[in-house]
Amino acid sequence: MAVTGTRRADPASPRTANLAAILRALRAGPLSRTQLAARCGVGKSAVSGLLAELAERGLVRAAGVLPGNGRPSRLVELDGEGAYALALSIEADRLSAVVTDLAGHLLAEHAETVDVAALGLQRCLDELAHLAHRVLPGPPVGVAISVPGLVDSAAAVLRFAPALRWRDAEIAGLMAARLNLPVEAIAVDNEANLGALAESIEGAGSELFYLSGGTAVGGGLVSGGTILRGARGFAGEVGHIAVDPIGERCSCGRTGCLETKANLAAVLRAAAAPGDPLHDPALGVEGRVALLKDRIRRGDQRAVTAVHELGVALGVALSTVVDVLDPEVVVLGGYFAELGDWLVEPVRVELAARPLGHARVVPSELGLRAPLRGAAHLAAERLFANPALFEEASV
Amino acid sequence: MAVTGTRRADPASPRTANLAAILRALRAGPLSRTQLAARCGVGKSAVSGLLAELAERGLVRAAGVLPGNGRPSRLVELDGEGAYALALSIEADRLSAVVTDLAGHLLAEHAETVDVAALGLQRCLDELAHLAHRVLPGPPVGVAISVPGLVDSAAAVLRFAPALRWRDAEIAGLMAARLNLPVEAIAVDNEANLGALAESIEGAGSELFYLSGGTAVGGGLVSGGTILRGARGFAGEVGHIAVDPIGERCSCGRTGCLETKANLAAVLRAAAAPGDPLHDPALGVEGRVALLKDRIRRGDQRAVTAVHELGVALGVALSTVVDVLDPEVVVLGGYFAELGDWLVEPVRVELAARPLGHARVVPSELGLRAPLRGAAHLAAERLFANPALFEEASV
């Protein structure tokens, strides 16, 4: 980090870091200079200088006054009119594209149900680029892609996505060509990491573990407000924590891994007999989970028992995660969020049985959309980290 | 973080952060301005200005030249002549005090074997203060205390130390009075956190998990070179990961927790019959472990089997830790380090059996001294974070 007095944004300078801190703080809504100074740990006079530069760049604007005792203080909010963050997501059965402003407000979205594994990498990315062009009103300031697998985020390479049977897919490079953007404009991250980021930015907590349920089970860690990726970008893997010594054989060769009990198909098998509509892939994840919730509400004992047992299995695995990470809150994401009414309690019971287990347990308020929202925030990050980009883009 | 042009150290300023980055980089030995610029991400001209300030404060000095092709570059090293870091440690059977310079070089040390639980908190701290006064050549720039329990590091309170039967002990405040220092000069941290910090600073890696073996089992996490504490400071707890479904009952009420298999007494019980000298507390941890190593070297089958089974249990627990944290390296610390020759292999075998387990496994090179070394580094940190302190101290 270099100390510099220049007013031009040098990506490595503390001034740029302060500009970014202010933009990030404003994501949550309008703030006064005093509030910004407190949130960003910057002197009030410095805040005024930084805001002047951001206003000049068209990234912040006045937003009325905060009525208070004494003289009212003027508020500022994010502007960035024409700054578009593009969030894309690849799920086993669905491709989605979302455009937001810098604050993460939805501007446009489109999704398609497709069998991604059958489509294959190249055609999937063609389709994804097609969706992107369809929703984008103009060139994006940044792009982030949510993928269901292990991502080497430094290299922006998807190392392995079991559900898609993809290995070492250079998604950033392949999409850069399709979107006619520089590769560094495109971030690729694991859906659980992005879900964790979204929940943290949108208020769930700054020390957070996000458990993601879908065709597989994943996890994302946020500490001090930033994603913890570990040495290779694989941190947060909880699918192979043993939860049942006499359980099913797992793809990893072991027995009773969380993955074998908590993946959606396994829970649905426990909840209904073969041939039941609950197993119909055509319904997609949302459709099958909606049907399962309906069964539970109607008191279907088999469905109730299956989901309760899922909660116990999640609790056993999460009690180890809580011991190791000591998060403030555990967020149940993906399809677990949809089943929060029935999962939170058994998870809490398991955590309470541990000597240290004091983390709060909540369902993700963003539900199945959390990874896409996280991707939108990550896409906007590129501009926050270097506000000069917007100027350049809008020249 | 405020942007400032002043040359006086304001603790919150990026300039102070840069001064700290330079001091930290020099801990490992002399560096040239070019090397410092690269390590600290600071422009070369800025480095010269920062070094001038640090030299003026007596914290760095010239250290000869680095012979190279082209003109040789001048080296600088840490000075801080008269800057003392005081590291104290409380173990179940031992009190230690160490004084180092800013680079962590040992200047003085003293230790005593005592039954801390029997001594009680107040008399233990009296004794510790006595040791401190005995080793200190002058007032310390900072103090850090290693304790065997859960520490709320924000409040500098030892929440719970099972082996000592202490709860909510306000160690920093109690020692501040005894050492006649401001309470903010005294840091208190868990021995595993400090072991992890020491291993990371002294080169084991910046994404690291340190597993600590003693009368209990603990863990410390380092990511990006800093200790991860979690929401309450309890992160790294691995003693209650289930490693044996049909194992012993644990104090936590569950069965087969790592703690039940990996605490020193349990391993020694597995290694030798009751009444065997191996169980003699008078030998201390080092003495009993030395005797155990001796037995293994002489091919004592019971000892060999006990330590191999310990390695397998550690491997099972660590494979979960590696999945969740994705560390670059796992360091076996405490008495596990002494048994590294026999533990590393079974741990590697367990990790290799996991889909993602690619972390290196090494015994701690600092061995049983790692927590004290970490405490010395943490004590010096107080000066690094605010170089003005030294001036004030030496006025």
JSON list of N, CA, C and O in Angstrom, two decimals, chain A residues 200-238:
[
{"chain": "A", "resi": 200, "resn": "SER", "atom": "N", "xyz": [-23.62, -11.68, 4.07]},
{"chain": "A", "resi": 200, "resn": "SER", "atom": "CA", "xyz": [-22.81, -10.81, 4.92]},
{"chain": "A", "resi": 200, "resn": "SER", "atom": "C", "xyz": [-23.03, -9.35, 4.55]},
{"chain": "A", "resi": 200, "resn": "SER", "atom": "O", "xyz": [-23.30, -8.52, 5.41]},
{"chain": "A", "resi": 201, "resn": "ILE", "atom": "N", "xyz": [-22.97, -9.04, 3.26]},
{"chain": "A", "resi": 201, "resn": "ILE", "atom": "CA", "xyz": [-23.16, -7.65, 2.81]},
{"chain": "A", "resi": 201, "resn": "ILE", "atom": "C", "xyz": [-24.56, -7.17, 3.15]},
{"chain": "A", "resi": 201, "resn": "ILE", "atom": "O", "xyz": [-24.75, -6.03, 3.57]},
{"chain": "A", "resi": 202, "resn": "GLU", "atom": "N", "xyz": [-25.54, -8.06, 3.06]},
{"chain": "A", "resi": 202, "resn": "GLU", "atom": "CA", "xyz": [-26.93, -7.63, 3.29]},
{"chain": "A", "resi": 202, "resn": "GLU", "atom": "C", "xyz": [-27.36, -7.80, 4.74]},
{"chain": "A", "resi": 202, "resn": "GLU", "atom": "O", "xyz": [-28.54, -7.83, 5.04]},
{"chain": "A", "resi": 203, "resn": "GLY", "atom": "N", "xyz": [-26.37, -7.95, 5.64]},
{"chain": "A", "resi": 203, "resn": "GLY", "atom": "CA", "xyz": [-26.67, -7.74, 7.04]},
{"chain": "A", "resi": 203, "resn": "GLY", "atom": "C", "xyz": [-26.70, -8.94, 7.98]},
{"chain": "A", "resi": 203, "resn": "GLY", "atom": "O", "xyz": [-26.92, -8.79, 9.17]},
{"chain": "A", "resi": 204, "resn": "ALA", "atom": "N", "xyz": [-26.45, -10.15, 7.46]},
{"chain": "A", "resi": 204, "resn": "ALA", "atom": "CA", "xyz": [-26.55, -11.32, 8.35]},
{"chain": "A", "resi": 204, "resn": "ALA", "atom": "C", "xyz": [-25.42, -11.36, 9.37]},
{"chain": "A", "resi": 204, "resn": "ALA", "atom": "O", "xyz": [-25.59, -11.90, 10.47]},
{"chain": "A", "resi": 205, "resn": "GLY", "atom": "N", "xyz": [-24.26, -10.79, 9.04]},
{"chain": "A", "resi": 205, "resn": "GLY", "atom": "CA", "xyz": [-23.15, -10.77, 9.98]},
{"chain": "A", "resi": 205, "resn": "GLY", "atom": "C", "xyz": [-21.81, -10.74, 9.28]},
{"chain": "A", "resi": 205, "resn": "GLY", "atom": "O", "xyz": [-21.72, -11.05, 8.09]},
{"chain": "A", "resi": 206, "resn": "SER", "atom": "N", "xyz": [-20.76, -10.36, 10.03]},
{"chain": "A", "resi": 206, "resn": "SER", "atom": "CA", "xyz": [-19.44, -10.25, 9.39]},
{"chain": "A", "resi": 206, "resn": "SER", "atom": "C", "xyz": [-18.58, -11.48, 9.69]},
{"chain": "A", "resi": 206, "resn": "SER", "atom": "O", "xyz": [-17.54, -11.68, 9.08]},
{"chain": "A", "resi": 207, "resn": "GLU", "atom": "N", "xyz": [-19.02, -12.32, 10.67]},
{"chain": "A", "resi": 207, "resn": "GLU", "atom": "CA", "xyz": [-18.35, -13.61, 10.95]},
{"chain": "A", "resi": 207, "resn": "GLU", "atom": "C", "xyz": [-19.42, -14.67, 10.71]},
{"chain": "A", "resi": 207, "resn": "GLU", "atom": "O", "xyz": [-20.26, -14.93, 11.56]},
{"chain": "A", "resi": 208, "resn": "LEU", "atom": "N", "xyz": [-19.41, -15.26, 9.53]},
{"chain": "A", "resi": 208, "resn": "LEU", "atom": "CA", "xyz": [-20.57, -16.00, 9.08]},
{"chain": "A", "resi": 208, "resn": "LEU", "atom": "C", "xyz": [-20.18, -17.28, 8.36]},
{"chain": "A", "resi": 208, "resn": "LEU", "atom": "O", "xyz": [-19.18, -17.32, 7.65]},
{"chain": "A", "resi": 209, "resn": "PHE", "atom": "N", "xyz": [-20.93, -18.35, 8.59]},
{"chain": "A", "resi": 209, "resn": "PHE", "atom": "CA", "xyz": [-20.79, -19.55, 7.78]},
{"chain": "A", "resi": 209, "resn": "PHE", "atom": "C", "xyz": [-22.11, -19.79, 7.06]},
{"chain": "A", "resi": 209, "resn": "PHE", "atom": "O", "xyz": [-23.17, -19.79, 7.68]},
{"chain": "A", "resi": 210, "resn": "TYR", "atom": "N", "xyz": [-22.01, -19.94, 5.74]},
{"chain": "A", "resi": 210, "resn": "TYR", "atom": "CA", "xyz": [-23.19, -20.14, 4.90]},
{"chain": "A", "resi": 210, "resn": "TYR", "atom": "C", "xyz": [-23.17, -21.57, 4.40]},
{"chain": "A", "resi": 210, "resn": "TYR", "atom": "O", "xyz": [-22.20, -22.00, 3.76]},
{"chain": "A", "resi": 211, "resn": "LEU", "atom": "N", "xyz": [-24.20, -22.33, 4.75]},
{"chain": "A", "resi": 211, "resn": "LEU", "atom": "CA", "xyz": [-24.30, -23.72, 4.30]},
{"chain": "A", "resi": 211, "resn": "LEU", "atom": "C", "xyz": [-25.26, -23.77, 3.13]},
{"chain": "A", "resi": 211, "resn": "LEU", "atom": "O", "xyz": [-26.38, -23.29, 3.21]},
{"chain": "A", "resi": 212, "resn": "SER", "atom": "N", "xyz": [-24.78, -24.32, 2.03]},
{"chain": "A", "resi": 212, "resn": "SER", "atom": "CA", "xyz": [-25.54, -24.29, 0.80]},
{"chain": "A", "resi": 212, "resn": "SER", "atom": "C", "xyz": [-26.06, -25.67, 0.44]},
{"chain": "A", "resi": 212, "resn": "SER", "atom": "O", "xyz": [-25.30, -26.63, 0.34]},
{"chain": "A", "resi": 213, "resn": "GLY", "atom": "N", "xyz": [-27.38, -25.79, 0.27]},
{"chain": "A", "resi": 213, "resn": "GLY", "atom": "CA", "xyz": [-27.98, -27.08, -0.09]},
{"chain": "A", "resi": 213, "resn": "GLY", "atom": "C", "xyz": [-28.50, -27.07, -1.50]},
{"chain": "A", "resi": 213, "resn": "GLY", "atom": "O", "xyz": [-29.19, -26.13, -1.91]},
{"chain": "A", "resi": 214, "resn": "GLY", "atom": "N", "xyz": [-28.17, -28.09, -2.26]},
{"chain": "A", "resi": 214, "resn": "GLY", "atom": "CA", "xyz": [-28.66, -28.23, -3.63]},
{"chain": "A", "resi": 214, "resn": "GLY", "atom": "C", "xyz": [-28.43, -29.65, -4.09]},
{"chain": "A", "resi": 214, "resn": "GLY", "atom": "O", "xyz": [-28.57, -30.58, -3.29]},
{"chain": "A", "resi": 215, "resn": "THR", "atom": "N", "xyz": [-28.05, -29.82, -5.35]},
{"chain": "A", "resi": 215, "resn": "THR", "atom": "CA", "xyz": [-27.74, -31.18, -5.82]},
{"chain": "A", "resi": 215, "resn": "THR", "atom": "C", "xyz": [-26.52, -31.68, -5.06]},
{"chain": "A", "resi": 215, "resn": "THR", "atom": "O", "xyz": [-26.29, -32.87, -4.95]},
{"chain": "A", "resi": 216, "resn": "ALA", "atom": "N", "xyz": [-25.72, -30.76, -4.51]},
{"chain": "A", "resi": 216, "resn": "ALA", "atom": "CA", "xyz": [-24.63, -31.10, -3.61]},
{"chain": "A", "resi": 216, "resn": "ALA", "atom": "C", "xyz": [-24.74, -30.19, -2.39]},
{"chain": "A", "resi": 216, "resn": "ALA", "atom": "O", "xyz": [-25.63, -29.35, -2.31]},
{"chain": "A", "resi": 217, "resn": "VAL", "atom": "N", "xyz": [-23.82, -30.37, -1.44]},
{"chain": "A", "resi": 217, "resn": "VAL", "atom": "CA", "xyz": [-23.80, -29.53, -0.24]},
{"chain": "A", "resi": 217, "resn": "VAL", "atom": "C", "xyz": [-22.47, -28.78, -0.22]},
{"chain": "A", "resi": 217, "resn": "VAL", "atom": "O", "xyz": [-21.42, -29.38, -0.44]},
{"chain": "A", "resi": 218, "resn": "GLY", "atom": "N", "xyz": [-22.53, -27.47, 0.00]},
{"chain": "A", "resi": 218, "resn": "GLY", "atom": "CA", "xyz": [-21.30, -26.70, 0.05]},
{"chain": "A", "resi": 218, "resn": "GLY", "atom": "C", "xyz": [-21.36, -25.70, 1.19]},
{"chain": "A", "resi": 218, "resn": "GLY", "atom": "O", "xyz": [-22.38, -25.57, 1.87]},
{"chain": "A", "resi": 219, "resn": "GLY", "atom": "N", "xyz": [-20.26, -25.00, 1.38]},
{"chain": "A", "resi": 219, "resn": "GLY", "atom": "CA", "xyz": [-20.22, -23.99, 2.44]},
{"chain": "A", "resi": 219, "resn": "GLY", "atom": "C", "xyz": [-19.36, -22.83, 2.04]},
{"chain": "A", "resi": 219, "resn": "GLY", "atom": "O", "xyz": [-18.44, -22.96, 1.23]},
{"chain": "A", "resi": 220, "resn": "GLY", "atom": "N", "xyz": [-19.69, -21.66, 2.59]},
{"chain": "A", "resi": 220, "resn": "GLY", "atom": "CA", "xyz": [-18.90, -20.46, 2.36]},
{"chain": "A", "resi": 220, "resn": "GLY", "atom": "C", "xyz": [-18.61, -19.79, 3.68]},
{"chain": "A", "resi": 220, "resn": "GLY", "atom": "O", "xyz": [-19.46, -19.76, 4.57]},
{"chain": "A", "resi": 221, "resn": "LEU", "atom": "N", "xyz": [-17.38, -19.26, 3.82]},
{"chain": "A", "resi": 221, "resn": "LEU", "atom": "CA", "xyz": [-16.94, -18.61, 5.05]},
{"chain": "A", "resi": 221, "resn": "LEU", "atom": "C", "xyz": [-16.74, -17.13, 4.81]},
{"chain": "A", "resi": 221, "resn": "LEU", "atom": "O", "xyz": [-16.09, -16.75, 3.83]},
{"chain": "A", "resi": 222, "resn": "VAL", "atom": "N", "xyz": [-17.28, -16.31, 5.70]},
{"chain": "A", "resi": 222, "resn": "VAL", "atom": "CA", "xyz": [-16.94, -14.89, 5.68]},
{"chain": "A", "resi": 222, "resn": "VAL", "atom": "C", "xyz": [-16.39, -14.52, 7.05]},
{"chain": "A", "resi": 222, "resn": "VAL", "atom": "O", "xyz": [-16.98, -14.88, 8.07]},
{"chain": "A", "resi": 223, "resn": "SER", "atom": "N", "xyz": [-15.23, -13.88, 7.07]},
{"chain": "A", "resi": 223, "resn": "SER", "atom": "CA", "xyz": [-14.65, -13.39, 8.32]},
{"chain": "A", "resi": 223, "resn": "SER", "atom": "C", "xyz": [-14.21, -11.95, 8.12]},
{"chain": "A", "resi": 223, "resn": "SER", "atom": "O", "xyz": [-13.59, -11.63, 7.10]},
{"chain": "A", "resi": 224, "resn": "GLY", "atom": "N", "xyz": [-14.57, -11.08, 9.05]},
{"chain": "A", "resi": 224, "resn": "GLY", "atom": "CA", "xyz": [-14.24, -9.66, 8.90]},
{"chain": "A", "resi": 224, "resn": "GLY", "atom": "C", "xyz": [-14.84, -9.10, 7.62]},
{"chain": "A", "resi": 224, "resn": "GLY", "atom": "O", "xyz": [-14.29, -8.20, 7.00]},
{"chain": "A", "resi": 225, "resn": "GLY", "atom": "N", "xyz": [-15.97, -9.67, 7.18]},
{"chain": "A", "resi": 225, "resn": "GLY", "atom": "CA", "xyz": [-16.67, -9.15, 6.01]},
{"chain": "A", "resi": 225, "resn": "GLY", "atom": "C", "xyz": [-16.13, -9.63, 4.67]},
{"chain": "A", "resi": 225, "resn": "GLY", "atom": "O", "xyz": [-16.67, -9.29, 3.63]},
{"chain": "A", "resi": 226, "resn": "THR", "atom": "N", "xyz": [-15.04, -10.44, 4.66]},
{"chain": "A", "resi": 226, "resn": "THR", "atom": "CA", "xyz": [-14.52, -10.91, 3.38]},
{"chain": "A", "resi": 226, "resn": "THR", "atom": "C", "xyz": [-14.54, -12.44, 3.31]},
{"chain": "A", "resi": 226, "resn": "THR", "atom": "O", "xyz": [-14.47, -13.12, 4.34]},
{"chain": "A", "resi": 227, "resn": "ILE", "atom": "N", "xyz": [-14.65, -12.96, 2.08]},
{"chain": "A", "resi": 227, "resn": "ILE", "atom": "CA", "xyz": [-14.69, -14.40, 1.87]},
{"chain": "A", "resi": 227, "resn": "ILE", "atom": "C", "xyz": [-13.33, -15.01, 2.22]},
{"chain": "A", "resi": 227, "resn": "ILE", "atom": "O", "xyz": [-12.29, -14.52, 1.80]},
{"chain": "A", "resi": 228, "resn": "LEU", "atom": "N", "xyz": [-13.36, -16.08, 3.02]},
{"chain": "A", "resi": 228, "resn": "LEU", "atom": "CA", "xyz": [-12.13, -16.84, 3.29]},
{"chain": "A", "resi": 228, "resn": "LEU", "atom": "C", "xyz": [-12.08, -17.98, 2.29]},
{"chain": "A", "resi": 228, "resn": "LEU", "atom": "O", "xyz": [-12.98, -18.82, 2.26]},
{"chain": "A", "resi": 229, "resn": "ARG", "atom": "N", "xyz": [-11.00, -18.04, 1.51]},
{"chain": "A", "resi": 229, "resn": "ARG", "atom": "CA", "xyz": [-10.93, -19.03, 0.44]},
{"chain": "A", "resi": 229, "resn": "ARG", "atom": "C", "xyz": [-9.95, -20.17, 0.73]},
{"chain": "A", "resi": 229, "resn": "ARG", "atom": "O", "xyz": [-9.99, -21.19, 0.10]},
{"chain": "A", "resi": 230, "resn": "GLY", "atom": "N", "xyz": [-9.05, -19.93, 1.70]},
{"chain": "A", "resi": 230, "resn": "GLY", "atom": "CA", "xyz": [-8.03, -20.94, 1.96]},
{"chain": "A", "resi": 230, "resn": "GLY", "atom": "C", "xyz": [-6.92, -20.87, 0.93]},
{"chain": "A", "resi": 230, "resn": "GLY", "atom": "O", "xyz": [-6.87, -19.94, 0.12]},
{"chain": "A", "resi": 231, "resn": "ALA", "atom": "N", "xyz": [-6.04, -21.86, 0.96]},
{"chain": "A", "resi": 231, "resn": "ALA", "atom": "CA", "xyz": [-4.84, -21.82, 0.12]},
{"chain": "A", "resi": 231, "resn": "ALA", "atom": "C", "xyz": [-5.16, -22.00, -1.36]},
{"chain": "A", "resi": 231, "resn": "ALA", "atom": "O", "xyz": [-4.53, -21.39, -2.22]},
{"chain": "A", "resi": 232, "resn": "ARG", "atom": "N", "xyz": [-6.16, -22.83, -1.68]},
{"chain": "A", "resi": 232, "resn": "ARG", "atom": "CA", "xyz": [-6.45, -23.12, -3.09]},
{"chain": "A", "resi": 232, "resn": "ARG", "atom": "C", "xyz": [-7.82, -22.61, -3.52]},
{"chain": "A", "resi": 232, "resn": "ARG", "atom": "O", "xyz": [-8.26, -22.86, -4.64]},
{"chain": "A", "resi": 233, "resn": "GLY", "atom": "N", "xyz": [-8.51, -21.93, -2.60]},
{"chain": "A", "resi": 233, "resn": "GLY", "atom": "CA", "xyz": [-9.86, -21.46, -2.92]},
{"chain": "A", "resi": 233, "resn": "GLY", "atom": "C", "xyz": [-10.93, -22.48, -2.59]},
{"chain": "A", "resi": 233, "resn": "GLY", "atom": "O", "xyz": [-12.10, -22.30, -2.93]},
{"chain": "A", "resi": 234, "resn": "PHE", "atom": "N", "xyz": [-10.56, -23.55, -1.89]},
{"chain": "A", "resi": 234, "resn": "PHE", "atom": "CA", "xyz": [-11.50, -24.65, -1.63]},
{"chain": "A", "resi": 234, "resn": "PHE", "atom": "C", "xyz": [-12.11, -24.60, -0.23]},
{"chain": "A", "resi": 234, "resn": "PHE", "atom": "O", "xyz": [-12.83, -25.52, 0.16]},
{"chain": "A", "resi": 235, "resn": "ALA", "atom": "N", "xyz": [-11.82, -23.57, 0.56]},
{"chain": "A", "resi": 235, "resn": "ALA", "atom": "CA", "xyz": [-12.33, -23.55, 1.94]},
{"chain": "A", "resi": 235, "resn": "ALA", "atom": "C", "xyz": [-13.85, -23.62, 1.97]},
{"chain": "A", "resi": 235, "resn": "ALA", "atom": "O", "xyz": [-14.52, -23.20, 1.03]},
{"chain": "A", "resi": 236, "resn": "GLY", "atom": "N", "xyz": [-14.39, -24.17, 3.05]},
{"chain": "A", "resi": 236, "resn": "GLY", "atom": "CA", "xyz": [-15.85, -24.23, 3.21]},
{"chain": "A", "resi": 236, "resn": "GLY", "atom": "C", "xyz": [-16.45, -25.57, 2.86]},
{"chain": "A", "resi": 236, "resn": "GLY", "atom": "O", "xyz": [-17.65, -25.79, 3.01]},
{"chain": "A", "resi": 237, "resn": "GLU", "atom": "N", "xyz": [-15.61, -26.52, 2.41]},
{"chain": "A", "resi": 237, "resn": "GLU", "atom": "CA", "xyz": [-16.10, -27.85, 2.02]},
{"chain": "A", "resi": 237, "resn": "GLU", "atom": "C", "xyz": [-16.55, -28.62, 3.28]},
{"chain": "A", "resi": 237, "resn": "GLU", "atom": "O", "xyz": [-15.75, -28.86, 4.17]},
{"chain": "A", "resi": 238, "resn": "VAL", "atom": "N", "xyz": [-17.83, -28.94, 3.35]},
{"chain": "A", "resi": 238, "resn": "VAL", "atom": "CA", "xyz": [-18.34, -29.66, 4.53]},
{"chain": "A", "resi": 238, "resn": "VAL", "atom": "C", "xyz": [-19.07, -30.96, 4.15]},
{"chain": "A", "resi": 238, "resn": "VAL", "atom": "O", "xyz": [-19.51, -31.70, 5.02]}
]
